[in-house]
Amino acid sequence: TGTQGRLDKFFVVK
Amino acid sequence: MLEGKFEEASLLKKIVEAMKDCVSSCNFNCTENGISVQAVDNSRVLLISLLIEKDTFEEYRCDRNITLGIGLGSFSKIIGNGANSDYLTIQAEDDADTLGIIFEDKVKDKISEYNLKLLDIDADLLEVDAMETDATITLPSADFAKICKDMKTLSESLQITVTKDSAKFQSAGEIGSGSVVIKPKTDIDHPEESITISLDKPIDLSFGSKYLSDIIKATSLSQKVTIKLTEDSPGVFEYKLPSGYLRFYLAPKFDE
């Protein structure tokens, strides 16, 4: 049912 | 010095209950405008963003910015000792290593005081503010919680598709499949029952059911939940506070 994405792929560290 | 007095302990109880199964500890950043938290779960899939604005409090003062590292399990145990209707005051000196928690019974002449040991938490912050949104759904939070629970019985994934006039939630697994379709509705007598869907682009996203189970623990905070979706981006699930919000950013699943 698909692979779970990670937030680090979408957001940069401030 | 920080001092924030909640009209009812129940609000902070609900906030902590909604967060503690997702993250075990996090920094509460206190400024003159209120208290904010950003925390990511261990698997770095679900991010919590909390804002408790100054106006939420019966009384609030914060002379200098303070960061309070709080273990949510321990915090939950201590605030569980107060009655829901008690006043709850949190208090910390500028260089404190403990957080004072004071309950005042509104009927009896009773004051209970606790101290929570603070933690030193080193965590990075993610830049989440500049997200675009392709589709926004607002629906009763209890309805969304039921959809997530019902679909979780079928599969570890929930697929959300949004078109111009409907949002479809569906799951398929070994025992079978199911779907729930909702459409916009205006209920003048019961505005909290209204559903709105606004759409710039059609959406087709899948999310992990176990993370949605964590998100819906915030259901008691607000009668409504707003879901902001963008293709190939994390979903945002927002529960409004009387003044502020509790938001969850959930990374989607994708096909290999």
Tab-separated table of C-alpha atoms in Angstrom:
chain	number	residue	atom	x	y	z
A	1	THR	CA	0.000	0.000	0.000
A	2	GLY	CA	2.838	2.375	-0.830
A	3	THR	CA	5.927	3.617	0.936
A	4	GLN	CA	5.688	6.016	3.838
A	5	GLY	CA	7.299	9.391	3.012
A	6	ARG	CA	9.365	11.375	5.529
A	7	LEU	CA	8.888	15.035	6.403
A	8	ASP	CA	12.559	15.798	5.713
A	9	LYS	CA	11.843	15.251	2.015
A	10	PHE	CA	9.421	18.209	2.052
A	11	PHE	CA	10.683	20.658	4.666
A	12	VAL	CA	14.087	22.222	5.254
A	13	VAL	CA	15.573	22.685	8.695
A	14	LYS	CA	15.222	26.284	9.910
B	1	MET	CA	9.174	34.884	34.536
B	2	LEU	CA	6.348	32.949	32.910
B	3	GLU	CA	2.889	32.735	34.399
B	4	GLY	CA	-0.128	31.471	32.459
B	5	LYS	CA	-3.507	30.782	34.019
B	6	PHE	CA	-6.034	28.637	32.171
B	7	GLU	CA	-9.717	29.209	32.955
B	8	GLU	CA	-10.159	25.435	32.909
B	9	ALA	CA	-7.532	22.710	33.307
B	10	SER	CA	-9.414	20.648	30.720
B	11	LEU	CA	-7.990	22.647	27.788
B	12	LEU	CA	-4.344	21.893	28.627
B	13	LYS	CA	-5.286	18.288	29.436
B	14	LYS	CA	-6.814	17.862	25.978
B	15	ILE	CA	-3.805	19.461	24.262
B	16	VAL	CA	-1.309	17.219	26.040
B	17	GLU	CA	-3.442	14.102	25.472
B	18	ALA	CA	-3.530	14.909	21.756
B	19	MET	CA	0.269	15.206	21.582
B	20	LYS	CA	1.756	12.687	23.994
B	21	ASP	CA	1.352	9.513	21.934
B	22	CYS	CA	3.048	11.168	18.973
B	23	VAL	CA	6.028	12.782	20.699
B	24	SER	CA	7.413	11.875	24.115
B	25	SER	CA	9.010	15.231	24.863
B	26	CYS	CA	9.219	18.674	23.285
B	27	ASN	CA	10.194	22.285	23.871
B	28	PHE	CA	7.449	24.741	24.839
B	29	ASN	CA	8.602	28.138	23.566
B	30	CYS	CA	7.123	30.924	25.661
B	31	THR	CA	7.086	34.539	24.512
B	32	GLU	CA	5.035	37.603	25.410
B	33	ASN	CA	2.516	36.555	22.698
B	34	GLY	CA	1.889	33.065	24.014
B	35	ILE	CA	3.261	29.543	23.885
B	36	SER	CA	4.241	27.560	20.796
B	37	VAL	CA	5.563	24.058	20.177
B	38	GLN	CA	6.949	22.323	17.134
B	39	ALA	CA	7.791	18.636	17.464
B	40	VAL	CA	8.319	15.704	15.114
B	41	ASP	CA	7.647	12.062	15.935
B	42	ASN	CA	10.537	9.557	16.060
B	43	SER	CA	9.855	8.246	12.562
B	44	ARG	CA	9.858	11.847	11.196
B	45	VAL	CA	6.518	11.329	9.475
B	46	LEU	CA	4.214	13.414	11.674
B	47	LEU	CA	4.888	16.956	12.874
B	48	ILE	CA	2.919	18.751	15.560
B	49	SER	CA	2.624	22.520	15.573
B	50	LEU	CA	0.883	24.057	18.574
B	51	LEU	CA	0.084	27.710	19.182
B	52	ILE	CA	-1.591	28.801	22.407
B	53	GLU	CA	-2.056	32.536	21.992
B	54	LYS	CA	-1.943	34.870	24.971
B	55	ASP	CA	-5.719	35.477	24.695
B	56	THR	CA	-6.361	31.801	25.473
B	57	PHE	CA	-5.284	32.454	29.034
B	58	GLU	CA	-7.286	34.040	31.821
B	59	GLU	CA	-4.031	35.737	32.843
B	60	TYR	CA	-0.684	35.636	31.053
B	61	ARG	CA	2.731	37.186	31.477
B	62	CYS	CA	6.106	36.243	30.053
B	63	ASP	CA	8.794	38.840	30.749
B	64	ARG	CA	11.539	37.116	28.767
B	65	ASN	CA	11.448	34.366	26.160
B	66	ILE	CA	11.742	30.978	27.881
B	67	THR	CA	12.090	27.487	26.437
B	68	LEU	CA	10.647	24.752	28.625
B	69	GLY	CA	11.680	21.177	27.784
B	70	ILE	CA	8.755	19.027	28.840
B	71	GLY	CA	8.290	15.257	29.009
B	72	LEU	CA	4.684	14.897	27.909
B	73	GLY	CA	4.029	11.601	29.727
B	74	SER	CA	5.125	13.134	33.046
B	75	PHE	CA	3.263	16.389	32.309
B	76	SER	CA	0.113	14.399	31.523
B	77	LYS	CA	0.364	12.516	34.840
B	78	ILE	CA	0.636	15.731	36.835
B	79	ILE	CA	-2.080	17.695	35.053
B	80	GLY	CA	-4.294	14.609	35.343
B	81	ASN	CA	-4.307	15.261	39.105
B	82	GLY	CA	-6.418	18.400	38.710
B	83	ALA	CA	-10.149	18.489	38.037
B	84	ASN	CA	-11.227	19.555	34.556
B	85	SER	CA	-12.960	22.654	35.896
B	86	ASP	CA	-10.039	23.827	38.091
B	87	TYR	CA	-8.060	26.917	37.231
B	88	LEU	CA	-4.640	25.700	36.095
B	89	THR	CA	-1.614	27.978	36.337
B	90	ILE	CA	1.803	27.153	34.921
B	91	GLN	CA	4.721	29.060	36.341
B	92	ALA	CA	8.464	29.176	35.647
B	93	GLU	CA	11.346	31.428	36.620
B	94	ASP	CA	13.631	32.641	33.817
B	95	ASP	CA	16.361	30.058	34.467
B	96	ALA	CA	14.120	27.424	35.987
B	97	ASP	CA	14.778	23.708	35.979
B	98	THR	CA	11.224	22.964	37.096
B	99	LEU	CA	7.762	24.033	35.970
B	100	GLY	CA	5.263	24.914	38.668
B	101	ILE	CA	1.713	23.646	38.088
B	102	ILE	CA	-1.018	24.986	40.342
B	103	PHE	CA	-4.657	23.892	40.452
B	104	GLU	CA	-7.333	26.001	42.117
B	105	ASP	CA	-10.682	24.426	42.870
B	106	LYS	CA	-13.384	26.980	42.030
B	107	VAL	CA	-15.804	25.826	44.730
B	108	LYS	CA	-13.737	24.463	47.585
B	109	ASP	CA	-10.998	26.541	49.130
B	110	LYS	CA	-8.338	24.176	47.824
B	111	ILE	CA	-5.047	24.793	46.032
B	112	SER	CA	-2.815	21.958	44.785
B	113	GLU	CA	0.767	22.610	43.700
B	114	TYR	CA	3.145	20.403	41.730
B	115	ASN	CA	6.592	20.767	40.206
B	116	LEU	CA	7.621	19.088	36.972
B	117	LYS	CA	11.333	18.590	36.298
B	118	LEU	CA	12.284	20.184	32.994
B	119	LEU	CA	14.386	18.478	30.318
B	120	ASP	CA	17.154	19.735	28.066
B	121	ILE	CA	15.853	18.927	24.576
B	122	ASP	CA	17.928	19.417	21.459
B	123	ALA	CA	15.622	19.402	18.434
B	124	ASP	CA	15.777	21.015	14.996
B	125	LEU	CA	12.885	23.084	13.681
B	126	LEU	CA	11.417	22.526	10.216
B	127	GLU	CA	10.282	25.360	7.944
B	128	VAL	CA	6.602	24.530	7.445
B	129	ASP	CA	5.020	27.974	7.131
B	130	ALA	CA	5.310	28.565	3.384
B	131	MET	CA	3.163	25.666	2.156
B	132	GLU	CA	0.752	26.046	-0.738
B	133	THR	CA	-2.657	24.394	-0.627
B	134	ASP	CA	-4.551	22.803	-3.535
B	135	ALA	CA	-7.629	21.698	-1.607
B	136	THR	CA	-9.178	22.544	1.743
B	137	ILE	CA	-11.855	20.480	3.476
B	138	THR	CA	-13.569	21.522	6.701
B	139	LEU	CA	-15.807	18.963	8.377
B	140	PRO	CA	-17.008	18.016	11.868
B	141	SER	CA	-13.997	16.600	13.736
B	142	ALA	CA	-16.061	13.694	15.100
B	143	ASP	CA	-17.037	12.689	11.543
B	144	PHE	CA	-13.405	12.726	10.452
B	145	ALA	CA	-12.411	10.641	13.498
B	146	LYS	CA	-15.064	8.042	12.661
B	147	ILE	CA	-13.963	7.858	9.021
B	148	CYS	CA	-10.332	7.293	10.093
B	149	LYS	CA	-11.302	4.617	12.646
B	150	ASP	CA	-13.639	2.823	10.238
B	151	MET	CA	-11.160	2.801	7.361
B	152	LYS	CA	-8.331	1.616	9.643
B	153	THR	CA	-10.220	-1.651	10.147
B	154	LEU	CA	-9.615	-2.359	6.441
B	155	SER	CA	-6.109	-1.154	5.691
B	156	GLU	CA	-3.024	0.569	6.999
B	157	SER	CA	-3.532	3.298	4.375
B	158	LEU	CA	-6.290	5.836	3.826
B	159	GLN	CA	-6.633	7.313	0.360
B	160	ILE	CA	-8.182	10.776	0.088
B	161	THR	CA	-9.367	12.012	-3.293
B	162	VAL	CA	-10.895	15.452	-3.685
B	163	THR	CA	-12.801	16.691	-6.709
B	164	LYS	CA	-14.800	19.870	-7.254
B	165	ASP	CA	-17.841	18.855	-5.252
B	166	SER	CA	-16.820	15.925	-3.069
B	167	ALA	CA	-14.116	14.334	-0.954
B	168	LYS	CA	-13.738	10.569	-0.939
B	169	PHE	CA	-11.992	8.596	1.790
B	170	GLN	CA	-11.244	4.978	0.886
B	171	SER	CA	-9.307	1.968	2.057
B	172	ALA	CA	-8.757	-1.485	0.610
B	173	GLY	CA	-7.181	-4.455	2.358
B	174	GLU	CA	-7.269	-8.230	2.750
B	175	ILE	CA	-10.814	-8.460	4.110
B	176	GLY	CA	-12.316	-6.042	1.608
B	177	SER	CA	-12.673	-2.384	0.851
B	178	GLY	CA	-14.730	0.629	1.847
B	179	SER	CA	-15.293	4.277	1.054
B	180	VAL	CA	-16.995	7.344	2.474
B	181	VAL	CA	-17.912	10.280	0.252
B	182	ILE	CA	-18.743	13.664	1.746
B	183	LYS	CA	-20.164	16.675	-0.043
B	184	PRO	CA	-20.368	20.359	0.889
B	185	LYS	CA	-23.315	21.214	3.081
B	186	THR	CA	-24.465	24.342	4.890
B	187	ASP	CA	-26.356	23.776	8.116
B	188	ILE	CA	-27.652	27.141	9.335
B	189	ASP	CA	-29.123	25.773	12.561
B	190	HIS	CA	-26.047	23.709	13.375
B	191	PRO	CA	-23.071	25.491	11.768
B	192	GLU	CA	-20.671	23.052	13.415
B	193	GLU	CA	-22.186	20.354	11.167
B	194	SER	CA	-21.399	22.243	7.956
B	195	ILE	CA	-18.918	20.861	5.445
B	196	THR	CA	-16.913	23.016	3.037
B	197	ILE	CA	-14.660	21.893	0.213
B	198	SER	CA	-12.565	24.341	-1.783
B	199	LEU	CA	-10.390	23.146	-4.590
B	200	ASP	CA	-7.768	24.574	-6.923
B	201	LYS	CA	-6.520	21.215	-8.210
B	202	PRO	CA	-7.891	17.682	-7.823
B	203	ILE	CA	-6.160	15.680	-5.086
B	204	ASP	CA	-5.248	12.025	-4.738
B	205	LEU	CA	-3.162	11.287	-1.651
B	206	SER	CA	-2.618	8.321	0.685
B	207	PHE	CA	-1.777	8.549	4.379
B	208	GLY	CA	-0.773	5.990	6.986
B	209	SER	CA	-3.750	4.993	9.143
B	210	LYS	CA	-1.671	4.669	12.302
B	211	TYR	CA	-0.609	8.315	12.082
B	212	LEU	CA	-4.189	9.414	11.434
B	213	SER	CA	-5.114	7.534	14.635
B	214	ASP	CA	-2.707	9.803	16.505
B	215	ILE	CA	-4.108	12.921	14.850
B	216	ILE	CA	-7.731	12.196	15.748
B	217	LYS	CA	-6.804	12.152	19.433
B	218	ALA	CA	-7.211	15.946	19.091
B	219	THR	CA	-10.919	15.566	18.254
B	220	SER	CA	-12.143	16.846	21.632
B	221	LEU	CA	-10.263	20.133	21.118
B	222	SER	CA	-12.538	21.429	18.394
B	223	GLN	CA	-15.870	20.609	16.796
B	224	LYS	CA	-14.295	21.057	13.372
B	225	VAL	CA	-11.145	19.944	11.645
B	226	THR	CA	-9.678	21.644	8.570
B	227	ILE	CA	-7.681	19.448	6.208
B	228	LYS	CA	-5.346	21.173	3.736
B	229	LEU	CA	-4.061	18.992	0.936
B	230	THR	CA	-1.567	19.494	-1.859
B	231	GLU	CA	-0.539	16.812	-4.327
B	232	ASP	CA	2.767	15.118	-3.361
B	233	SER	CA	2.990	17.132	-0.127
B	234	PRO	CA	2.257	16.581	3.557
B	235	GLY	CA	-1.367	16.934	4.598
B	236	VAL	CA	-2.187	19.545	7.239
B	237	PHE	CA	-4.865	18.706	9.810
B	238	GLU	CA	-5.849	21.697	11.926
B	239	TYR	CA	-7.876	21.819	15.136
B	240	LYS	CA	-8.602	25.393	16.212
B	241	LEU	CA	-8.217	26.391	19.838
B	242	PRO	CA	-10.238	29.264	21.353
B	243	SER	CA	-7.225	31.395	20.351
B	244	GLY	CA	-4.573	29.427	18.491
B	245	TYR	CA	-4.403	25.967	16.966
B	246	LEU	CA	-3.063	22.443	17.096
B	247	ARG	CA	-1.863	21.390	13.626
B	248	PHE	CA	-0.501	18.111	12.387
B	249	TYR	CA	1.632	17.815	9.246
B	250	LEU	CA	1.576	14.251	7.940
B	251	ALA	CA	3.910	13.065	5.157
B	252	PRO	CA	1.990	11.144	2.473
B	253	LYS	CA	2.611	7.618	1.263
B	254	PHE	CA	3.764	7.197	-2.310
B	255	ASP	CA	4.027	4.422	-4.854
B	256	GLU	CA	7.508	3.118	-5.592
